[in-house]
Tab-separated table of C-alpha atoms and ligand atoms in Angstrom:
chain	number	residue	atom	x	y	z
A	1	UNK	CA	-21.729	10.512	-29.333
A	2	UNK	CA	-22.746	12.288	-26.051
A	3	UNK	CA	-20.822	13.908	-24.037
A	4	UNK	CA	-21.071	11.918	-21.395
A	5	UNK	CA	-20.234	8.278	-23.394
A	6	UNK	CA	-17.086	10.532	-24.930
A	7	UNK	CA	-15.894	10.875	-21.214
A	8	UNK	CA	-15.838	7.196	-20.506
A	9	UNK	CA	-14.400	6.282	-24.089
A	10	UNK	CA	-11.536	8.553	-23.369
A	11	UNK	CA	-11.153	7.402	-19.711
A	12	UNK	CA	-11.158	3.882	-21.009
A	13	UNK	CA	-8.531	4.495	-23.344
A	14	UNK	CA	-6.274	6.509	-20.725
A	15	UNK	CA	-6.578	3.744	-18.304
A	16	UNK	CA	-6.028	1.077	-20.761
A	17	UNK	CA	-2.812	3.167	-21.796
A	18	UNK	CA	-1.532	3.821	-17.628
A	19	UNK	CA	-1.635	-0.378	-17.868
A	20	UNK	CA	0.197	-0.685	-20.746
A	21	UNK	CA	2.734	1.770	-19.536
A	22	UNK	CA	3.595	-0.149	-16.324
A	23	UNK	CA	3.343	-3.459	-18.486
A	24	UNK	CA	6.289	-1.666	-20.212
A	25	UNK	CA	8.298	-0.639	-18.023
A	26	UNK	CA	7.840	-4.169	-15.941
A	27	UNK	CA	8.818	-6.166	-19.434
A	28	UNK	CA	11.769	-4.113	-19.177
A	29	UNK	CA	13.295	-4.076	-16.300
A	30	UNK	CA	11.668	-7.370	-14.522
A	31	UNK	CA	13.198	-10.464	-14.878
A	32	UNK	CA	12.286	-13.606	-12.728
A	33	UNK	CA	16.047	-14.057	-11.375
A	34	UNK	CA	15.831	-10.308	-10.351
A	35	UNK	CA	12.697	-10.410	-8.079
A	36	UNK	CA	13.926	-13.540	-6.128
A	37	UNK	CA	17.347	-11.834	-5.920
A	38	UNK	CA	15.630	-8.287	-4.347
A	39	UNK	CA	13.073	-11.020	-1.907
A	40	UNK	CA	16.621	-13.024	-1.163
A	41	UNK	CA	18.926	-10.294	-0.599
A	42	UNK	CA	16.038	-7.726	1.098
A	43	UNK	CA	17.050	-5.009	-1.256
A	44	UNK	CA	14.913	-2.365	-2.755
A	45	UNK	CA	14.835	-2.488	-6.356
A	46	UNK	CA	16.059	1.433	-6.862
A	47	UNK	CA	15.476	1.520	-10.827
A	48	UNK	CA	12.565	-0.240	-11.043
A	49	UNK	CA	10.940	2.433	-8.901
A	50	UNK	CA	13.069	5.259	-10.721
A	51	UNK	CA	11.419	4.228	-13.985
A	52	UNK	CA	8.358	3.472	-13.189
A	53	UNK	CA	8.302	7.330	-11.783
A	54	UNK	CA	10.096	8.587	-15.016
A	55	UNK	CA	7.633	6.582	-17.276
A	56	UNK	CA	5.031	9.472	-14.772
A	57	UNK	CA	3.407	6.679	-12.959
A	58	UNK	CA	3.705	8.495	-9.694
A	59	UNK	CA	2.596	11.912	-10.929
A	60	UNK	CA	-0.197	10.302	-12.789
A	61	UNK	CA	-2.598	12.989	-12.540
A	62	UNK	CA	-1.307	15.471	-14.564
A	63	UNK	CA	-2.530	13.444	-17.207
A	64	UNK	CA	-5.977	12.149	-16.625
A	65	UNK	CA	-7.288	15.763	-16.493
A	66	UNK	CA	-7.067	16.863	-13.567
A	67	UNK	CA	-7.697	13.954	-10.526
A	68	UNK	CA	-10.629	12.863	-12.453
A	69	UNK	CA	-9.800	8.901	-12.962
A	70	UNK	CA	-6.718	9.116	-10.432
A	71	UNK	CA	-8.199	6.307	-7.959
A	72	UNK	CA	-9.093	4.012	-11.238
A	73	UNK	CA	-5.431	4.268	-12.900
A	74	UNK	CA	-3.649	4.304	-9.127
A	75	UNK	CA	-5.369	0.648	-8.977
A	76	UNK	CA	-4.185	-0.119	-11.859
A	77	UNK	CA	-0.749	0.535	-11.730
A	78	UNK	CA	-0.816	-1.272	-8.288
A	79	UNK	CA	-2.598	-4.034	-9.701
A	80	UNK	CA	-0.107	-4.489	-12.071
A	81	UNK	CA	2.290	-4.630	-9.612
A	82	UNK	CA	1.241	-6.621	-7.100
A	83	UNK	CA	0.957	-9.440	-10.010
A	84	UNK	CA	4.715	-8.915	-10.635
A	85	UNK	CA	7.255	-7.024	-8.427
A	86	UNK	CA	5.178	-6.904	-5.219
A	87	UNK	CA	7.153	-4.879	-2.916
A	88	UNK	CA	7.680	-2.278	-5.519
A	89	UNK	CA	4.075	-2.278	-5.524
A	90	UNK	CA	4.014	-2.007	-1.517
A	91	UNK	CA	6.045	1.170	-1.387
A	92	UNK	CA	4.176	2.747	-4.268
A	93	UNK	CA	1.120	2.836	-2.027
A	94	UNK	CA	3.048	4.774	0.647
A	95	UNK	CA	4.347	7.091	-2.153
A	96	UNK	CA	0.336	7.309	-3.135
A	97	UNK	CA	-0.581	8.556	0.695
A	98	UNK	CA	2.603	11.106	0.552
A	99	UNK	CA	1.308	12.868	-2.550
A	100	UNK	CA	-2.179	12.685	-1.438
A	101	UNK	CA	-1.233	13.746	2.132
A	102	UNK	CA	0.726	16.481	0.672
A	103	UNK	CA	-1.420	17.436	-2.172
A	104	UNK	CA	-4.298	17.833	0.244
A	105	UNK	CA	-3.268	19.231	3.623
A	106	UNK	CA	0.687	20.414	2.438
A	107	UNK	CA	1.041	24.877	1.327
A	108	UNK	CA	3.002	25.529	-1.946
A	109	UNK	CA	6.319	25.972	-0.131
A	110	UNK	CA	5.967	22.288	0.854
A	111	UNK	CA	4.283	20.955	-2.437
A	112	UNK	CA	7.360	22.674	-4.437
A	113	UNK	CA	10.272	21.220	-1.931
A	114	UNK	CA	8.435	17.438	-1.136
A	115	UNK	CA	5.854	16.744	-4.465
A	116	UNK	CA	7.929	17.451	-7.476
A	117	UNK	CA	10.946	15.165	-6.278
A	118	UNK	CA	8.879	11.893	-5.296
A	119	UNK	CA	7.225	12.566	-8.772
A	120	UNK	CA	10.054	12.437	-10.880
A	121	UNK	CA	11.371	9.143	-8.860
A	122	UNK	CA	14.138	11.436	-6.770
A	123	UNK	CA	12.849	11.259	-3.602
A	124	UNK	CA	10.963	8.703	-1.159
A	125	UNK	CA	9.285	8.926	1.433
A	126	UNK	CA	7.921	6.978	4.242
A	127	UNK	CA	4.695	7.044	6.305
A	128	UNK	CA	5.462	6.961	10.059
A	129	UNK	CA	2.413	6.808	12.275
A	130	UNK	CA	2.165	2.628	13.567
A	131	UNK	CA	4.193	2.305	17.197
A	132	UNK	CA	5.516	-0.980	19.289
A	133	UNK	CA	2.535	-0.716	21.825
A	134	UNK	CA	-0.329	0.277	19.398
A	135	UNK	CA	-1.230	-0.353	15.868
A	136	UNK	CA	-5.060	-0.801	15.362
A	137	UNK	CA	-5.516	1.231	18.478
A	138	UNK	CA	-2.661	3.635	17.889
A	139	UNK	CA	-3.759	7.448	18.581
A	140	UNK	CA	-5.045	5.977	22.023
A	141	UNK	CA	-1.519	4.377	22.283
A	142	UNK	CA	0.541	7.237	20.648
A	143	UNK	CA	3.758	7.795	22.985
A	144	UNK	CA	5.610	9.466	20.423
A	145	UNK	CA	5.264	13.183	21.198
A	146	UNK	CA	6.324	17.035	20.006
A	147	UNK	CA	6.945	19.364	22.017
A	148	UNK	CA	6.243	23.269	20.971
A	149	UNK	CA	9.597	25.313	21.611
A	150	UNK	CA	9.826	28.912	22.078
A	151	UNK	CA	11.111	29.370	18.177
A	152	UNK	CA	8.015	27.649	16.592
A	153	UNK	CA	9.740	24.705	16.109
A	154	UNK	CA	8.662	21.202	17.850
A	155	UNK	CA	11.046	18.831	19.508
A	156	UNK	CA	9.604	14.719	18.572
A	157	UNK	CA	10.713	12.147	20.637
A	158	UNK	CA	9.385	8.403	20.472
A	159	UNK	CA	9.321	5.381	18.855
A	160	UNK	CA	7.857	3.770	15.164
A	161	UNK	CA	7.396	0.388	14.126
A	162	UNK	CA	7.116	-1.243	10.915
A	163	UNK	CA	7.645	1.786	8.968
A	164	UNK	CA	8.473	0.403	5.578
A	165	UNK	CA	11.392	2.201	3.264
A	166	UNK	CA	12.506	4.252	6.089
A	167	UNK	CA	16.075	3.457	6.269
A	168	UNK	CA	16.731	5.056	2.524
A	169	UNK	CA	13.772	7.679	2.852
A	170	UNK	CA	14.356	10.883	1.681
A	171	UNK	CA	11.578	12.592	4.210
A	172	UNK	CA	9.435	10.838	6.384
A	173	UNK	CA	5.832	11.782	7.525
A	174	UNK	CA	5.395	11.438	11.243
A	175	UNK	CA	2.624	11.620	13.162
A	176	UNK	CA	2.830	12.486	17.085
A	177	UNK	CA	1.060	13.944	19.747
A	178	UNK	CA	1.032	17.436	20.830
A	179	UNK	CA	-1.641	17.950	22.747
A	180	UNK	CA	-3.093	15.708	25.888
A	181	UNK	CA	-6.974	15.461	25.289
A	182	UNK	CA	-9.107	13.632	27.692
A	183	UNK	CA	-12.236	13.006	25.181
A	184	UNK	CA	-10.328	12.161	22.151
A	185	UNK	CA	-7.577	10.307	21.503
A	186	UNK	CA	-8.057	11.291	17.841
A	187	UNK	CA	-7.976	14.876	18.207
A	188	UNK	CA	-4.572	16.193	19.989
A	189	UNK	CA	-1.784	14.662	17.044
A	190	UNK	CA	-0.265	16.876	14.554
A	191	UNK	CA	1.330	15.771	11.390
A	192	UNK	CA	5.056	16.918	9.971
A	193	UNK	CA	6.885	16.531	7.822
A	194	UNK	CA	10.817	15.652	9.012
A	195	UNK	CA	13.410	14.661	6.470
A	196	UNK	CA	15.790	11.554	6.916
A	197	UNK	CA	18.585	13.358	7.557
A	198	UNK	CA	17.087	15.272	10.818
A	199	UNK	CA	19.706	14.848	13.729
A	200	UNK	CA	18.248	12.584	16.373
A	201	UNK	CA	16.364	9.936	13.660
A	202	UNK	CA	17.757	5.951	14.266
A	203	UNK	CA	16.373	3.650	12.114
A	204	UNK	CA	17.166	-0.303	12.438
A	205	UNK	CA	15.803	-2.770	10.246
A	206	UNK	CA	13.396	-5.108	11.297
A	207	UNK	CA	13.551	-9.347	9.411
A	208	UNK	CA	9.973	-9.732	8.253
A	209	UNK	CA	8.816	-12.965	6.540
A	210	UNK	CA	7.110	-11.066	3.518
A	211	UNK	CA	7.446	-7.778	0.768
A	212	UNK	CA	11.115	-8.565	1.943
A	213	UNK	CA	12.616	-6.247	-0.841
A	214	UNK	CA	11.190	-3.448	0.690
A	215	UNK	CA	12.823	-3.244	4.241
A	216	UNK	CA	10.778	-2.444	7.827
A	217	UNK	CA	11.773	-0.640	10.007
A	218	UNK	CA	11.568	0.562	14.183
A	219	UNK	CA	12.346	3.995	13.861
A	220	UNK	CA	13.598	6.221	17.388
A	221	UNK	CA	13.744	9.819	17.704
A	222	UNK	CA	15.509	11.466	20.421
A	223	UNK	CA	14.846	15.199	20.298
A	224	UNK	CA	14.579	15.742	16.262
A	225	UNK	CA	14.135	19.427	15.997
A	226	UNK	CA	11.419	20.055	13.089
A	227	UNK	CA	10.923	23.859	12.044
A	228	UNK	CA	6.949	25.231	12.493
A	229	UNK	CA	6.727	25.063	8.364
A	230	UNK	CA	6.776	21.313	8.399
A	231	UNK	CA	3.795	21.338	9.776
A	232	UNK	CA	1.731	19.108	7.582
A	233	UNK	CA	-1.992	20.766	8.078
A	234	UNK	CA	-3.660	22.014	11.044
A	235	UNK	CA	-1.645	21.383	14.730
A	236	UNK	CA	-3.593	18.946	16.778
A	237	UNK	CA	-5.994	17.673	13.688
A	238	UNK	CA	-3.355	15.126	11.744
A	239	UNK	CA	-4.815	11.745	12.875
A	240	UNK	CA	-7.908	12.996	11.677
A	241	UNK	CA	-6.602	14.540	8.033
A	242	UNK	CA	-4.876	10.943	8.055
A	243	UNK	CA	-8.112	9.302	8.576
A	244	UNK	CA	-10.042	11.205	6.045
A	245	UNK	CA	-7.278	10.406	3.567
A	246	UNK	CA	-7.217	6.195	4.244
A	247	UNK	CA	-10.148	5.559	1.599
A	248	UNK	CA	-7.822	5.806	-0.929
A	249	UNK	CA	-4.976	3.733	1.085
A	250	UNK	CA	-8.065	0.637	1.560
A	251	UNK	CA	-8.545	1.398	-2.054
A	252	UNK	CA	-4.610	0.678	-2.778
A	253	UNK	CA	-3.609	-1.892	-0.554
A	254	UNK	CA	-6.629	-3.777	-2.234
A	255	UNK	CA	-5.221	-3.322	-5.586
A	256	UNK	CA	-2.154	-4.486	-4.195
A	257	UNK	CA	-3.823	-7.989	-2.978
A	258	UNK	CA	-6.013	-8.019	-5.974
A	259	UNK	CA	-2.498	-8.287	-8.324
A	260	UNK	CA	-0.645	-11.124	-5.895
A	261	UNK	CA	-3.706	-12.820	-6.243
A	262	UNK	CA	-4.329	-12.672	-10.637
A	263	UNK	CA	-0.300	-12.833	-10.452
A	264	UNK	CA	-0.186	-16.492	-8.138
A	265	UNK	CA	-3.042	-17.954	-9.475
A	266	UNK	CA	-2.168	-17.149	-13.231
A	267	UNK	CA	1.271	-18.977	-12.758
A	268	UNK	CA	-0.873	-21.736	-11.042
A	269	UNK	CA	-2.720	-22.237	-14.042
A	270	UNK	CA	0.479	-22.506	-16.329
A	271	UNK	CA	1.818	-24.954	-13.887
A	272	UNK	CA	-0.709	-27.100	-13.938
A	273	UNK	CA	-0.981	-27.655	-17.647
A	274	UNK	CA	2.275	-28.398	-17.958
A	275	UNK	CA	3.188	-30.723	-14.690
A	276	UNK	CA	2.772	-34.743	-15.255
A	277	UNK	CA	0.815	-37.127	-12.983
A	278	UNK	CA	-0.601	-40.700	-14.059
A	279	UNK	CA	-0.363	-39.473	-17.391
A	280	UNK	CA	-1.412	-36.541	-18.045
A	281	UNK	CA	-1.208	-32.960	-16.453
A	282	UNK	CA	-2.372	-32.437	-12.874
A	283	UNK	CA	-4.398	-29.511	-13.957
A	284	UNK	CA	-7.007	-32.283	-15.714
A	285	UNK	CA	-7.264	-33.429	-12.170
A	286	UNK	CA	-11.225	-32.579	-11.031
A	287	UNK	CA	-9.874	-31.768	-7.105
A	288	UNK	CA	-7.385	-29.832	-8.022
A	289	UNK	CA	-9.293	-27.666	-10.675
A	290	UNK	CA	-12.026	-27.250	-8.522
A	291	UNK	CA	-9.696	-24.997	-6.367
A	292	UNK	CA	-8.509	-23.203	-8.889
A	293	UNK	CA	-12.049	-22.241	-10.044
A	294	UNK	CA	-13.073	-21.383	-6.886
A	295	UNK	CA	-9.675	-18.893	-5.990
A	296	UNK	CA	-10.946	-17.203	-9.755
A	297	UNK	CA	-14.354	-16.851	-8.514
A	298	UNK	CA	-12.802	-15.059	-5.633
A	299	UNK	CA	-10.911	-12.992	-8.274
A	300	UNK	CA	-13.325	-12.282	-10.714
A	301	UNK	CA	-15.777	-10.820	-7.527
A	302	UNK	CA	-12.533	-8.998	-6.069
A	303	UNK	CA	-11.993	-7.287	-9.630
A	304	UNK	CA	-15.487	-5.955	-10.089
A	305	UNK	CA	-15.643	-4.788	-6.295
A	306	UNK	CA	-12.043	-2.799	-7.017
A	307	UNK	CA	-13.115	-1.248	-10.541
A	308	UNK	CA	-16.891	-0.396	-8.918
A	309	UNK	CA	-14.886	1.170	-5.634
A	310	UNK	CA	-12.066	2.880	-7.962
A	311	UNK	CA	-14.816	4.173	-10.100
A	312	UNK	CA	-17.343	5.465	-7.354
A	313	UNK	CA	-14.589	7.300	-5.174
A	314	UNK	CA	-13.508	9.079	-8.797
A	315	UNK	CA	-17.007	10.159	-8.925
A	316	UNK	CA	-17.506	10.838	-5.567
A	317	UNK	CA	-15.258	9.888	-2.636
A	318	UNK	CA	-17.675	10.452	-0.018
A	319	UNK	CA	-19.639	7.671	-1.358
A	320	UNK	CA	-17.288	5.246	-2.061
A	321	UNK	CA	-15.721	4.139	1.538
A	322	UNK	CA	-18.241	1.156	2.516
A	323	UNK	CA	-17.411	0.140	-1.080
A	324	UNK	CA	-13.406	0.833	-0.724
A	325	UNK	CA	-13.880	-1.633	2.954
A	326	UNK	CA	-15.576	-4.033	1.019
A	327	UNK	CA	-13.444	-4.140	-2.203
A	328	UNK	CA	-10.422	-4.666	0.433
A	329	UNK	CA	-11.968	-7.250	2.137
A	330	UNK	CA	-12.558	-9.482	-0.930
A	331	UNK	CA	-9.330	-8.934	-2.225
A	332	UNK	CA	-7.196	-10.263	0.342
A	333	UNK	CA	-9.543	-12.983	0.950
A	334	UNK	CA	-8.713	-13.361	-2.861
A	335	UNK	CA	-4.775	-13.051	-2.577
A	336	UNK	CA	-4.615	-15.879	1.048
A	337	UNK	CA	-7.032	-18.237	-1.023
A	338	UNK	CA	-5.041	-18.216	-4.116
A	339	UNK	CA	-1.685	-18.265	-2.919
A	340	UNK	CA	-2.736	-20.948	-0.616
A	341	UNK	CA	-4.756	-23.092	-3.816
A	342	UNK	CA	-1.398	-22.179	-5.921
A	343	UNK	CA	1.128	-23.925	-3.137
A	344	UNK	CA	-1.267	-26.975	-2.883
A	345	UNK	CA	-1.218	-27.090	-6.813
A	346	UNK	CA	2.858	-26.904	-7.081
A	347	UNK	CA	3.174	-29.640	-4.625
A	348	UNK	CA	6.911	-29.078	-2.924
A	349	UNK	CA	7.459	-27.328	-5.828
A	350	UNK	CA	5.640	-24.387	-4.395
A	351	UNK	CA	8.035	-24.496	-1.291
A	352	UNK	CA	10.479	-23.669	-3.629
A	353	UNK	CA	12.688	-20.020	-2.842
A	354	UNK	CA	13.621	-19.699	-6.809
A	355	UNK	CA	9.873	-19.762	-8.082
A	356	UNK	CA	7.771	-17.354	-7.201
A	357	UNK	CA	4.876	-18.802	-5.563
A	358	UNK	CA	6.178	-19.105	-2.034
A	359	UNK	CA	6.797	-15.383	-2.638
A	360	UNK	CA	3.244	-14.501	-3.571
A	361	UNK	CA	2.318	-16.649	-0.303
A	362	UNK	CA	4.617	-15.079	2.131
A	363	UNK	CA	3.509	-11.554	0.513
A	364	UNK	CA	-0.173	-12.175	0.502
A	365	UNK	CA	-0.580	-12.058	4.344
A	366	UNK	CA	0.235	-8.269	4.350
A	367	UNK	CA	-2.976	-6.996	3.299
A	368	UNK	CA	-5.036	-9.381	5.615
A	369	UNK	CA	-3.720	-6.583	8.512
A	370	UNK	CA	-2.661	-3.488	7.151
A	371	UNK	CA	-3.294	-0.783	6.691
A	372	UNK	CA	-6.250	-1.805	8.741
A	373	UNK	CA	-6.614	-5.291	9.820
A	374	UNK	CA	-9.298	-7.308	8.347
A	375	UNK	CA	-11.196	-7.835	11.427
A	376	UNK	CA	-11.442	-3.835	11.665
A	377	UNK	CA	-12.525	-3.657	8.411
A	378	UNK	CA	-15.154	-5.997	8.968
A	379	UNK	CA	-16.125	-3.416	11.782
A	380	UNK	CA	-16.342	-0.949	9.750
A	381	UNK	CA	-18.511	-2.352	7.664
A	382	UNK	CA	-20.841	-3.560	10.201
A	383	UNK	CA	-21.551	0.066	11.394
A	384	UNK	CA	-21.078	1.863	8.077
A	385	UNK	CA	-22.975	-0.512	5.052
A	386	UNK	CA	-25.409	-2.687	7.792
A	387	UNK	CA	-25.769	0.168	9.969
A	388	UNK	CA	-25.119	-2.641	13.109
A	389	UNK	CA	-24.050	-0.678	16.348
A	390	UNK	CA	-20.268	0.071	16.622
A	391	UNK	CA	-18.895	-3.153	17.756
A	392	UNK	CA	-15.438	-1.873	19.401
B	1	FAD	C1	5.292	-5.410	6.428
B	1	FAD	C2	4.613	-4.309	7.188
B	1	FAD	C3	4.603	-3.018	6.673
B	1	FAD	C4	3.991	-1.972	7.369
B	1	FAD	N1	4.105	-0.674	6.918
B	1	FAD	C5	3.722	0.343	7.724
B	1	FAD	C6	4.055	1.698	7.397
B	1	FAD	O1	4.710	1.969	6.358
B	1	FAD	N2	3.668	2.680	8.238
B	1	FAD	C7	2.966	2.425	9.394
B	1	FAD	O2	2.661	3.379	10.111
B	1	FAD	N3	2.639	1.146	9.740
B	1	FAD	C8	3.007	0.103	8.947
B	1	FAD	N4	2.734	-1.190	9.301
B	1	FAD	C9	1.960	-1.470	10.527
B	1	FAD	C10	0.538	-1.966	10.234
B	1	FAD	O3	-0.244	-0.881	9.773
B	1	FAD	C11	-0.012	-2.610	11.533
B	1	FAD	O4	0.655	-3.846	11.670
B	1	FAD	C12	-1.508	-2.797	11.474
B	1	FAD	O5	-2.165	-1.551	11.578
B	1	FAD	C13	-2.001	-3.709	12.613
B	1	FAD	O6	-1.516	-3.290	13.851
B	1	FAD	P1	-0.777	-4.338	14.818
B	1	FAD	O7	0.164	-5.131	14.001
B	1	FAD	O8	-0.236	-3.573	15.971
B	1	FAD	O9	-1.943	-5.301	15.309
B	1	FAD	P2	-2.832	-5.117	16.626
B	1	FAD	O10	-3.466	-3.773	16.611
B	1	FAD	O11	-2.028	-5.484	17.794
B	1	FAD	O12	-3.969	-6.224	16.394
B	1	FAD	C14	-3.820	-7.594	16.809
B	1	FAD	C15	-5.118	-8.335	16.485
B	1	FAD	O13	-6.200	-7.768	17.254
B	1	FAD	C16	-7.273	-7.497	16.369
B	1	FAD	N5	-8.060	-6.350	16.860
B	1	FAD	C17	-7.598	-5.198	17.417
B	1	FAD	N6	-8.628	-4.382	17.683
B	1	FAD	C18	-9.754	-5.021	17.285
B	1	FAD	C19	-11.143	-4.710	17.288
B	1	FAD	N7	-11.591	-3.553	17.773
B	1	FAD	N8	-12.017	-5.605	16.781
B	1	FAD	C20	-11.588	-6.785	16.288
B	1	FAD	N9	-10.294	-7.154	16.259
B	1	FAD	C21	-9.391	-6.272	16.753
B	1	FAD	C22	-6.609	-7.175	15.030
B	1	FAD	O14	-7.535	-7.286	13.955
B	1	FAD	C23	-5.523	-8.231	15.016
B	1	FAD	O15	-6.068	-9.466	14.595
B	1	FAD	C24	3.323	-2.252	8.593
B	1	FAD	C25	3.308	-3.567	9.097
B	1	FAD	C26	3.982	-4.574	8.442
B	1	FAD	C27	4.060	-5.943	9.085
């Protein structure tokens, strides 16, 4: 065998055993009753997340030598999750962007005191960087600001919106502006690192319609005194290390939508076989299977995009971002058309809080805006993979 078909054997099997492993832990701790209670209620499933960290599914590179198939299993876990306990899924993509964030821009004093506890499940974290007056626009509409103090350390004041997990965070990552630059409204916003407990930090919930078991947030802080070593990377460059990091956030939030979508349309299918109409099941129907075949169509093309994106941006990340865009465009196309072709097949039985499909529904629209909206996306891809001029 060469060496090179060895590699891919053994990356197969790894990545076939990282599924299995969250398959596990999911038949273990995931019940039905238990997601619609955590969706119901708007409560975080703590243990869930604690095992699926203990079972390493945070830390997972350790294990796949090195980082060299972390994008492909990082789908897959989040795949797997978005199928089942979706909000779970949700925050594991933020906890994704911490360790990334921190593994690529943090020192070793902050990798030891921030990495080790969100990878064995005792810490959380939150990203903070959206605001109330700008979200696809927001470095040009930052108003949260730090200010240097004689000591080193900065004083943030300002506001945050939609900042998921932040009322039980262990350490946030903020992003604010420290320096006024007339050219760029990129360059001029730092990155730190500020944990929960900071004097100064309010955070109040915020009642979303969707991922309802992991709670959003508007976050205010009113002088919160951050020491010059939680600095996250270079003063003045952190909307740009962000930017350089988001491939791998498209990449994630697309796995995300890729499992609500193989998740609603898989329960679909079970419905129909089993649900009575003039005789036999509505699934024999031609209409209604015609729907069905088209939201797996959507799937099937959304799975191949996310394995060839996963797989290039392994190999080389560089060349994988028009294909990350792309990969996250078809899978929340994927995720709206099959939640929408599962409620139509459930009848009011779709409208239903105890079954899950209203769930998927209601969850599926998060990925159609975040963490870039679709219609950005589609920008991006016009200038990037057409080579069209900028269109914003
Ligand atoms: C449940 C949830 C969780 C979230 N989690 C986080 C989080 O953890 N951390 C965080 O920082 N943020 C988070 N966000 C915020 C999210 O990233 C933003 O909602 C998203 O970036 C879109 O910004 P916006 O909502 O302000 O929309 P806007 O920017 O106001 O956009 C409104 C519309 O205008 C369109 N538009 C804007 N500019 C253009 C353009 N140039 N071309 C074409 N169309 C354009 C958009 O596509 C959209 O349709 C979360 C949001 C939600 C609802």
């Amino acid at each position: 065998m060469s060496l090179a078909t060895k590699t891919e054997t053994t990356t197969a099997e790894e990545l076939a055993a990282v599924r299995q492993r969250v398959r596990d832990v999911l038949d273990e701790h995931v019940t039905p009753e238990r997601l619609t209670r955590h969706d119901e209620e708007e409560t975080y499933d703590l243990d869930l997340y604690r095992a699926l960290a203990k079972a390493g599914l945070i830390q997972l590179e350790a294990e796949l030598d090195g980082r060299r198939a972390l994008h492909q299993s990082q789908t897959i876990v989040l795949e797997e999750l978005g199928a089942r306990a979706t909000s779970i899924g949700v925050s594991i993509v933020v906890q994704y962007m911490g360790v990334e964030l921190l593994h690529t821009f943090g020192n070793s004093m902050q990798r030891d005191r921030f990495l080790a506890p969100l990878f064995a499940g005792d810490a959380r974290m939150s990203f903070a960087l959206s605001e109330p007056d700008g979200g696809t626009d927001v470095a040009r509409a930052m108003s949260t600001h730090a200010v240097a103090q004689e000591d080193g350390s900065y004083l943030i004041s300002g506001r945050k919106k939609w900042i998921g997990g932040a009322m039980d965070a262990d350490f946030l990552i903020v992003l604010a502006r420290t320096t006024k630059i007339e050219r760029s409204a990129i360059d001029g916003i730092t990155m730190f690192i500020v944990p929960r407990d900071t004097p100064g930090i309010r955070t109040n919930p915020i009642d979303t319609m969707g991922i309802r078991a992991l709670e959003q947030c508007d976050i205010e802080f009113e002088n919160v005194r951050v020491p010059a070593e939680l600095v996250l990377g270079r003063v003045d460059k952190g909307f740009r290390q962000v930017l350089g990091t988001l491939n791998g956030e498209r990449l994630n939030g697309a796995a995300v939508a890729f499992g609500i979508a193989r998740g609603a349309l898989d329960y679909a299918v079970e419905y129909v076989k089993e649900r009575q109409a003039f005789g036999r099941p509505v699934g024999a129907f031609q209409g209604l299977q015609h729907m069905l075949v088209d939201a797996s169509v959507k799937i099937e093309g959304a799975r191949l995009l996310l394995q060839n994106a996963a797989r290039t941006s392994d190999e080389d990340e560089g060349a994988s971002e028009t294909l990350s865009a792309i990969a996250k465009l078809a899978a929340s196309d994927a995720a709206t058309t099959a939640t929408d072709v599962g409620m139509r097949a459930m009848g009011g039985w779709g409208f239903l809080r105890q079954l899950p499909m209203q769930r998927y529904f209601r969850d599926a629209r998060l990925y159609t805006f975040a963490p870039l909206t679709d219609e950005m996306i589609r920008n991006y891809i016009g200038e990037k993979h057409l080579g069209l001029p900028r269109s914003y």
